[in-house]
mmCIF file of C-alpha atoms in Angstrom:
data_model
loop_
_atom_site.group_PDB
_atom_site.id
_atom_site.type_symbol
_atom_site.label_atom_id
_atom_site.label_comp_id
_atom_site.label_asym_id
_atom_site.label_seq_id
_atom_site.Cartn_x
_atom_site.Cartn_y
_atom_site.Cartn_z
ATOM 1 C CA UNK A 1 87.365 -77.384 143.105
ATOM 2 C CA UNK A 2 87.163 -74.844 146.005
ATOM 3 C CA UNK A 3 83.954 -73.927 147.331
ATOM 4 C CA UNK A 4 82.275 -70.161 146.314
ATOM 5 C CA UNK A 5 79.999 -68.306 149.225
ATOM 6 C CA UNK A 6 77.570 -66.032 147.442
ATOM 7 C CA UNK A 7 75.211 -63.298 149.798
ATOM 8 C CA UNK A 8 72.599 -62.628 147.961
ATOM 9 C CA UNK A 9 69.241 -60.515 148.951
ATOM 10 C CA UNK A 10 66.149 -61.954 147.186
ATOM 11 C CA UNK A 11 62.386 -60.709 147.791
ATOM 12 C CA UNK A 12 63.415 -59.225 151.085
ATOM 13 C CA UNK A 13 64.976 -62.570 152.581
ATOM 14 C CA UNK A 14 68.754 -63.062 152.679
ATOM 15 C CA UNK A 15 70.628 -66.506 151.796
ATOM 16 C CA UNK A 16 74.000 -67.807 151.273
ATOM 17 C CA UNK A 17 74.456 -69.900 148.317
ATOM 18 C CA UNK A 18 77.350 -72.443 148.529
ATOM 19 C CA UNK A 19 78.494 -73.726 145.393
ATOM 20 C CA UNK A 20 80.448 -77.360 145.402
ATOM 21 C CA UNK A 21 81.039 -78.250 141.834
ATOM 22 C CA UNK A 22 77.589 -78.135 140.118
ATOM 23 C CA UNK A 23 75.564 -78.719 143.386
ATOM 24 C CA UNK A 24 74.350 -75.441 144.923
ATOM 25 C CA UNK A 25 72.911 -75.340 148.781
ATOM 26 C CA UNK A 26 70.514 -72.371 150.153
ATOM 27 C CA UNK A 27 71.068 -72.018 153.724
ATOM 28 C CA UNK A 28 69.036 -69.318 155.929
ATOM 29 C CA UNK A 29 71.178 -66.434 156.585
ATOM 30 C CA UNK A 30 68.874 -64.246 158.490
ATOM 31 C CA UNK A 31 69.815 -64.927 161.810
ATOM 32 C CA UNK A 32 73.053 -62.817 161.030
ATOM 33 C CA UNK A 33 71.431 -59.382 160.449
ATOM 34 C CA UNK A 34 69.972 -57.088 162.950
ATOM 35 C CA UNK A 35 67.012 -54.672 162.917
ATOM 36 C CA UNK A 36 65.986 -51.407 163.746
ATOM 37 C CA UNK A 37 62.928 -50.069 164.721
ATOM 38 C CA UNK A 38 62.348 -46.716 166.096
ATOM 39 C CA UNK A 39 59.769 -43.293 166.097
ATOM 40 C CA UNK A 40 60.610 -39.939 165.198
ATOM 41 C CA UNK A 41 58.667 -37.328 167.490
ATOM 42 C CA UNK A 42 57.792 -34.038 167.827
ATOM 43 C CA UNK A 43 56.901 -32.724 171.757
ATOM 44 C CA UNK A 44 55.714 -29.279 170.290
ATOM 45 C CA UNK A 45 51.925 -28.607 168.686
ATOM 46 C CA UNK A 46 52.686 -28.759 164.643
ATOM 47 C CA UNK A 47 52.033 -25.280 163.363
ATOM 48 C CA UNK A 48 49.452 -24.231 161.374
ATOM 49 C CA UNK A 49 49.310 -25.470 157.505
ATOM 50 C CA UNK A 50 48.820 -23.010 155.304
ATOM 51 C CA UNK A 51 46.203 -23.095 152.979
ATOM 52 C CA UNK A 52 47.140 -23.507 149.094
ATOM 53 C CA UNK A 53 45.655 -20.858 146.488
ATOM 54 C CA UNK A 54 45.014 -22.759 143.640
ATOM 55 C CA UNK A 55 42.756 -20.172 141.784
ATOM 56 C CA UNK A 56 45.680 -20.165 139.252
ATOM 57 C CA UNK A 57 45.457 -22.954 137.745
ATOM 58 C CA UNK A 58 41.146 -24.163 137.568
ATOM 59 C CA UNK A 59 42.317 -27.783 136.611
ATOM 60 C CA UNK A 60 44.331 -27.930 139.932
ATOM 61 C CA UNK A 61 41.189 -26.765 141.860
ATOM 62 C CA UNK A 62 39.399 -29.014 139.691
ATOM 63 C CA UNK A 63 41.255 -31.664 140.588
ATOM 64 C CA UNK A 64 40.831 -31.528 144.458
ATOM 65 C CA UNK A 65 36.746 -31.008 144.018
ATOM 66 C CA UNK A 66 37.077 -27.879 145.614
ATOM 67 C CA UNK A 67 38.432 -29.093 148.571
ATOM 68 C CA UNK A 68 40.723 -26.926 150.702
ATOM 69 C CA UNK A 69 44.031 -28.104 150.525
ATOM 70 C CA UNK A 70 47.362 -27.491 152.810
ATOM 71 C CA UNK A 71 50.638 -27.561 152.920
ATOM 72 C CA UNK A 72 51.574 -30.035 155.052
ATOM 73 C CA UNK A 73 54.929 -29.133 156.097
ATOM 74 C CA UNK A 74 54.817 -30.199 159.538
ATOM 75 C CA UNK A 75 52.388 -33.916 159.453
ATOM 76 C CA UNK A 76 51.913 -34.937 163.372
ATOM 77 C CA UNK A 77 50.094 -37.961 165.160
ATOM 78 C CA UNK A 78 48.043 -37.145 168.140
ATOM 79 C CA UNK A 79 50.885 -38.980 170.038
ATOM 80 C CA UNK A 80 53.184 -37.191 168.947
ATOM 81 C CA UNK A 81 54.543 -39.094 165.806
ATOM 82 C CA UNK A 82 56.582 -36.619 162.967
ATOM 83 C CA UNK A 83 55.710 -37.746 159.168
ATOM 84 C CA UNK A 84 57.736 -37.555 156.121
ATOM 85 C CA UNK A 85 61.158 -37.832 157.836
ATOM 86 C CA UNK A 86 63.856 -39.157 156.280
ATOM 87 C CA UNK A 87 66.242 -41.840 158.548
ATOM 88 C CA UNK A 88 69.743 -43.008 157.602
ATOM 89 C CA UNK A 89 72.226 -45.239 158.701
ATOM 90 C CA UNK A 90 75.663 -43.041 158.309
ATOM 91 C CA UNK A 91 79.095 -45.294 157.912
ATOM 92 C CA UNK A 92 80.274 -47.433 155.175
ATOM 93 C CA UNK A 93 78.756 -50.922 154.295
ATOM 94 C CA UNK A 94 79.407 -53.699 152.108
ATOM 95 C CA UNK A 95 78.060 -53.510 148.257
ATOM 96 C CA UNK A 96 74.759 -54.715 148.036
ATOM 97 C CA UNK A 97 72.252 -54.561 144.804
ATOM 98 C CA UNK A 98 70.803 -51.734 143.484
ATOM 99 C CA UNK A 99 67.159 -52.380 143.599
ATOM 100 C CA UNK A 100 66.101 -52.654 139.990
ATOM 101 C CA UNK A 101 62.755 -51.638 141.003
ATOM 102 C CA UNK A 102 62.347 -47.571 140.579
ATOM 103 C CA UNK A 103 61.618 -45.587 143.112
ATOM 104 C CA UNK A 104 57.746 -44.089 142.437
ATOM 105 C CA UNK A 105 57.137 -40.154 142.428
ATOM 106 C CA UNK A 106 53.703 -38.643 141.605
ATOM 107 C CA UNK A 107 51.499 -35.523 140.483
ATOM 108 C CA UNK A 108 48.295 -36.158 142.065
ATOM 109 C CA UNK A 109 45.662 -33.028 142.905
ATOM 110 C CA UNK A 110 48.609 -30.508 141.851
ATOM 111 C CA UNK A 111 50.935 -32.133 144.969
ATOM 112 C CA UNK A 112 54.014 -33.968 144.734
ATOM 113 C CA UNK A 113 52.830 -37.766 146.233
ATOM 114 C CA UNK A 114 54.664 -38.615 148.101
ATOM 115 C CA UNK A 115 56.241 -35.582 150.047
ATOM 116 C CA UNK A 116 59.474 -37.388 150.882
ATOM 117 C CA UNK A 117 60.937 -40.705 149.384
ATOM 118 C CA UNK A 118 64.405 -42.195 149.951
ATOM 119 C CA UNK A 119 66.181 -44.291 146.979
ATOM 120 C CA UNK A 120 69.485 -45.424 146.832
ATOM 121 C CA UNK A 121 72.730 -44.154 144.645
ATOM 122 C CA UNK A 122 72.194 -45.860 141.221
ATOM 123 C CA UNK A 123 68.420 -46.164 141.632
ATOM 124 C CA UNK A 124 65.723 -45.407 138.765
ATOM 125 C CA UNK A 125 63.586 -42.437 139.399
ATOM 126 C CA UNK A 126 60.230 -42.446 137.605
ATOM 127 C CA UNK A 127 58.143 -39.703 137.283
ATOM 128 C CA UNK A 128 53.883 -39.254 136.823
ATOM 129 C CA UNK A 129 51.932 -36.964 135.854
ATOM 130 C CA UNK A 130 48.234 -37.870 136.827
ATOM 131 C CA UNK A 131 46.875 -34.419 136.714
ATOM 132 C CA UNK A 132 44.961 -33.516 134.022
ATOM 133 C CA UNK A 133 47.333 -29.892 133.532
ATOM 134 C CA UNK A 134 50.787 -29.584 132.804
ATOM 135 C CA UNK A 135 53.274 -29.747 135.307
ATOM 136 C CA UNK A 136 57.950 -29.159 135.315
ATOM 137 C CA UNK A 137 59.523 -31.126 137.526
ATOM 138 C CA UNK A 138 62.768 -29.512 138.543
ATOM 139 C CA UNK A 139 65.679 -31.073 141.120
ATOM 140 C CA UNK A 140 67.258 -28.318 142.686
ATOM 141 C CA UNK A 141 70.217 -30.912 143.564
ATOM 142 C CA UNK A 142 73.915 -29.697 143.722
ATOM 143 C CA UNK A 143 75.343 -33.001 143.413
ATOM 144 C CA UNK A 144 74.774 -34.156 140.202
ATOM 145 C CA UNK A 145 71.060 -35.427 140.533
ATOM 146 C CA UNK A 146 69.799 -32.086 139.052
ATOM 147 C CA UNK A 147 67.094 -32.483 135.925
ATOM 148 C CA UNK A 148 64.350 -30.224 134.659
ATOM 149 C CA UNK A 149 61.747 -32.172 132.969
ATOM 150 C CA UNK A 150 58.006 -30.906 131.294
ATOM 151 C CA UNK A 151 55.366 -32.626 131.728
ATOM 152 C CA UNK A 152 52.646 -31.146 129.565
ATOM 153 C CA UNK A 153 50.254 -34.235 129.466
ATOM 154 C CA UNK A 154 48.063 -36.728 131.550
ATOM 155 C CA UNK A 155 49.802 -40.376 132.546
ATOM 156 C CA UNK A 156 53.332 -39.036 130.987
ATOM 157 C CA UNK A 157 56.082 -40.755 132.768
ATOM 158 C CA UNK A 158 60.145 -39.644 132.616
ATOM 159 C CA UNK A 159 62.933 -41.394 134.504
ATOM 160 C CA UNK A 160 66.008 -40.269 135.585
ATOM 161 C CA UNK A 161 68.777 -42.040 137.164
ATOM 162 C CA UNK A 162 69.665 -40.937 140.638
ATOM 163 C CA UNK A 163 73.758 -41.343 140.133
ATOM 164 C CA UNK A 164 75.087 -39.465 143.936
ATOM 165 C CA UNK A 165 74.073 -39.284 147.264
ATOM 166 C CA UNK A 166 72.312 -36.437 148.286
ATOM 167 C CA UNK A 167 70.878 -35.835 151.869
ATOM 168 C CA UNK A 168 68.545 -33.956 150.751
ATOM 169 C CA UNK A 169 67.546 -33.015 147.876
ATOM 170 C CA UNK A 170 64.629 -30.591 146.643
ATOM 171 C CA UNK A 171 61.888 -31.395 143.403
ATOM 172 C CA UNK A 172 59.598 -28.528 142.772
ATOM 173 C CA UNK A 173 57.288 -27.828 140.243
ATOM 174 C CA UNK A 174 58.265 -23.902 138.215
ATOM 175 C CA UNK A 175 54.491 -23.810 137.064
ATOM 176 C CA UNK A 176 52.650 -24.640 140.621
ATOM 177 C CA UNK A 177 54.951 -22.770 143.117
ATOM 178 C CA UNK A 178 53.499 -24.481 146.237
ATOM 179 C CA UNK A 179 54.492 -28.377 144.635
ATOM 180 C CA UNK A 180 57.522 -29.453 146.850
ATOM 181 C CA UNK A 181 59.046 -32.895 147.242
ATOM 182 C CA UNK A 182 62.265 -34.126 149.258
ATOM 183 C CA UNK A 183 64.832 -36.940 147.694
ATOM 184 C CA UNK A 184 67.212 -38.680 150.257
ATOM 185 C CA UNK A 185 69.628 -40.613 148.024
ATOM 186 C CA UNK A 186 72.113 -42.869 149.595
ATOM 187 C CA UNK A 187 74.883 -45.302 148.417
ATOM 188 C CA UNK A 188 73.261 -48.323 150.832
ATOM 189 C CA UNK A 189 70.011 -49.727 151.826
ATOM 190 C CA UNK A 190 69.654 -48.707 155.635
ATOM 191 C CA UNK A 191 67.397 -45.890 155.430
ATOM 192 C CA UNK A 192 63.492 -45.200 155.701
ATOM 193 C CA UNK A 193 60.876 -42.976 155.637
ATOM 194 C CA UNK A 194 58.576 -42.542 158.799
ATOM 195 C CA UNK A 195 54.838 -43.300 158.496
ATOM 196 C CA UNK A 196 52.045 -40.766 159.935
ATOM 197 C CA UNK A 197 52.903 -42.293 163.449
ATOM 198 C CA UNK A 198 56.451 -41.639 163.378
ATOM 199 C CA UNK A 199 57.196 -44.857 163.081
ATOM 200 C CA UNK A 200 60.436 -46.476 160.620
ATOM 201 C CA UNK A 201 62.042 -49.657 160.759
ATOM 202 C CA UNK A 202 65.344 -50.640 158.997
ATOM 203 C CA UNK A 203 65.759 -54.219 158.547
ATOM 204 C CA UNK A 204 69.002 -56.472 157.460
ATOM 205 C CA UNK A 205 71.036 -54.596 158.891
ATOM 206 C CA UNK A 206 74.781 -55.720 159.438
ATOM 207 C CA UNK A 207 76.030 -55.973 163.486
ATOM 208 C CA UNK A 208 77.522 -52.809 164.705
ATOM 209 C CA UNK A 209 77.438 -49.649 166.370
ATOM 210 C CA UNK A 210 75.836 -46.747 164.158
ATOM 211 C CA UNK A 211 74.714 -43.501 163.720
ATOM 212 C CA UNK A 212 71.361 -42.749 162.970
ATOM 213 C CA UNK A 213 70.620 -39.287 161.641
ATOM 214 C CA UNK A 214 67.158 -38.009 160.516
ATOM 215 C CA UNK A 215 66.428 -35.240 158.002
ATOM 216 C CA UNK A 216 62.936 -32.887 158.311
ATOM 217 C CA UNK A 217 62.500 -29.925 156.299
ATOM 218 C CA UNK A 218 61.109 -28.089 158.753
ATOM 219 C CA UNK A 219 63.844 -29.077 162.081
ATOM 220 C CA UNK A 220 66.649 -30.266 160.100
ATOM 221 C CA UNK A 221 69.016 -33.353 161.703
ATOM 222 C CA UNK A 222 69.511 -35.323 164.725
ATOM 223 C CA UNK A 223 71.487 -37.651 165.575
ATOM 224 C CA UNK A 224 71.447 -41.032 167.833
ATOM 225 C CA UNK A 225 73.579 -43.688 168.283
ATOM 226 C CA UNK A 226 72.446 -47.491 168.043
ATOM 227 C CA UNK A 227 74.014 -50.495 168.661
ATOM 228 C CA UNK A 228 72.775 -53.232 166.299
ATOM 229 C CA UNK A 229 73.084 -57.226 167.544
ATOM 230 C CA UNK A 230 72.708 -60.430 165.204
ATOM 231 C CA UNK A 231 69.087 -61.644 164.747
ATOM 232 C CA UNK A 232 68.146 -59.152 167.476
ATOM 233 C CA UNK A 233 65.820 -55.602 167.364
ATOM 234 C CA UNK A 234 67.461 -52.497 168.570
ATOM 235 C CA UNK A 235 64.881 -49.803 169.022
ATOM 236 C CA UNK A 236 65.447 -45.739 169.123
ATOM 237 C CA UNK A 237 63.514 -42.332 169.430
ATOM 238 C CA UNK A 238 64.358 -39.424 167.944
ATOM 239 C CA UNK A 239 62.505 -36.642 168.983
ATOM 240 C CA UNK A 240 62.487 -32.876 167.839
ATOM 241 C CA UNK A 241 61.655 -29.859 170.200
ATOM 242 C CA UNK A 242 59.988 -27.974 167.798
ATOM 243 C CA UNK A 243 62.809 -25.330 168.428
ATOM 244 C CA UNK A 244 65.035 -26.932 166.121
ATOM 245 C CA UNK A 245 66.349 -24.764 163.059
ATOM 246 C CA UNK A 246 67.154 -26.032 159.384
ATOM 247 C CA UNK A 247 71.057 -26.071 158.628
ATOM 248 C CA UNK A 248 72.034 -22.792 157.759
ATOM 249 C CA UNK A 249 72.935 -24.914 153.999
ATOM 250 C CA UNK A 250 71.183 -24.255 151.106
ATOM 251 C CA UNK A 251 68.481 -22.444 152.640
ATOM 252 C CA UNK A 252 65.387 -22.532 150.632
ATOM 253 C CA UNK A 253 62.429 -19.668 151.161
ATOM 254 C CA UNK A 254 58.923 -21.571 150.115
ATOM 255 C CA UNK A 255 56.537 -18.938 149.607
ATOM 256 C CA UNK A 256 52.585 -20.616 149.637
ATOM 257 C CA UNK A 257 50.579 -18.371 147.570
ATOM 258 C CA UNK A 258 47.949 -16.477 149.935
ATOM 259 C CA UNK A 259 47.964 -13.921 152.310
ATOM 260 C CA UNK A 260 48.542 -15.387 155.409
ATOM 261 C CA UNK A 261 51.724 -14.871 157.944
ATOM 262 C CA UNK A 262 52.130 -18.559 158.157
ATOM 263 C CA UNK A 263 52.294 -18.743 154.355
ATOM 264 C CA UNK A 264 56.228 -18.625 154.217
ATOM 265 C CA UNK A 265 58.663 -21.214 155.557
ATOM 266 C CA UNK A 266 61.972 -21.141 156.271
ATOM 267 C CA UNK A 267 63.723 -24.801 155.260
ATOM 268 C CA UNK A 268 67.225 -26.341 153.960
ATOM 269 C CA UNK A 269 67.590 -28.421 151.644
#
């Protein structure tokens, strides 16, 4: 009987399983993957957040104890560090699992938490209301992710399954004008999400020479190239100007109830 190699990804470790007959052998694949770890950056000040008007809706004001509250387009480190970016690998790669985990998004203090998630083709996305109001969650996606979901009570949850890429795609809320979140769905597991420092890392990543292309909502894409080594840590920056303009696609107008000049934003979806 001829032997059978199985790669197989289990609780974020990576094995080959040879199979002789009945007998099966686990042997340590990680050497053969590479990793990426990089920062995305902004050199520019962040501009002002505008502040939210929640007077609307007394259970949303409720909700954040009368606290001021912003929207955080633009989320910058005092080094410099750009939040709630998404990062992709772009090429094709071998199948791998769809995680059967779902990927998490939340309606906390009349805010979409968190601002920007990544999930992958085929993924589970599961939606919670934790506010004590009613809330629509609407996907203004143009590639067949779209849904338009109510909400009306505390602790509901709806899922929907996330069935084509789309880099990126808009949720907003049609009762709470200012609630905006940002889907990047993608057909493999090499993307991320960067942290309040800027910071990402991609792991498991096959050898090669790749692309790298980040997403913000308020400065669009870049671009870098990486080259990616077996059992080895390739590091990259990608850093914005501040003068960067969304793509001219799908241009979205997010007006932020209040009176301020700062209180509409220009972004792409």
């Amino acid at each position: 009987m001829g032997k059978r190699v199985v790669l197989l990804s289990a609780t974020g470790a990576v094995a080959l399983l040879v199979a002789a007959g009945p007998q099966r052998v686990a042997l340590d694949a990680q050497g053969t993957m590479g990793t990426i770890v990089g920062h995305v950056r902004l050199t520019a000040p962040a501009p002002p957040s505008p502040v939210i008007r929640m007077g609307g809706d007394p259970r949303c004001a409720a909700a954040n104890g009368g606290r001021r509250v912003t929207q955080d387009f633009v989320v910058r480190s005092a080094d410099g560090g750009l939040a709630h970016t998404f990062v992709s690998l772009q090429g094709s790669f071998p199948t791998t699992p769809v995680p059967s985990q779902p990927v998490a998004l939340d309606q906390r203090g009349c805010l979409f938490v968190p601002r920007m998630i990544g999930a992958r083709v085929g993924q589970t996305l599961q939606i919670t209301n934790s506010d004590g109001t009613a809330h629509n969650v609407h996907s203004l996606s143009e590639r067949g992710n779209a849904f338009n979901m109510s909400q009306p009570l505390k602790a509901m949850t709806n899922t929907f399954t996330l069935t084509s890429e789309d880099v990126v795609m808009r949720v907003k809320c049609d009762i709470h004008s200012w609630m905006v979140a940002w889907i990047g769905v993608v057909p493999h597991p090499y993307f991320a999400v960067s942290g309040a420092d800027g910071a990402f890392t991609i792991a498991r990543v096959p050898p090669g020479r790749y692309a790298v292309q980040t997403w913000h909502e308020a400065y669009g894409r870049l671009t870098r190239t990486v080259d990616v080594k077996a059992g080895q840590t390739a590091t990259v920056d990608l850093v914005y100007s501040g003068k960067e303009k969304p793509s001219t696609a799908g241009v979205i107008d997010l007006v932020i109830p209040g009176d301020a000049p700062s209180a509409t934003l220009i972004a792409a979806r």
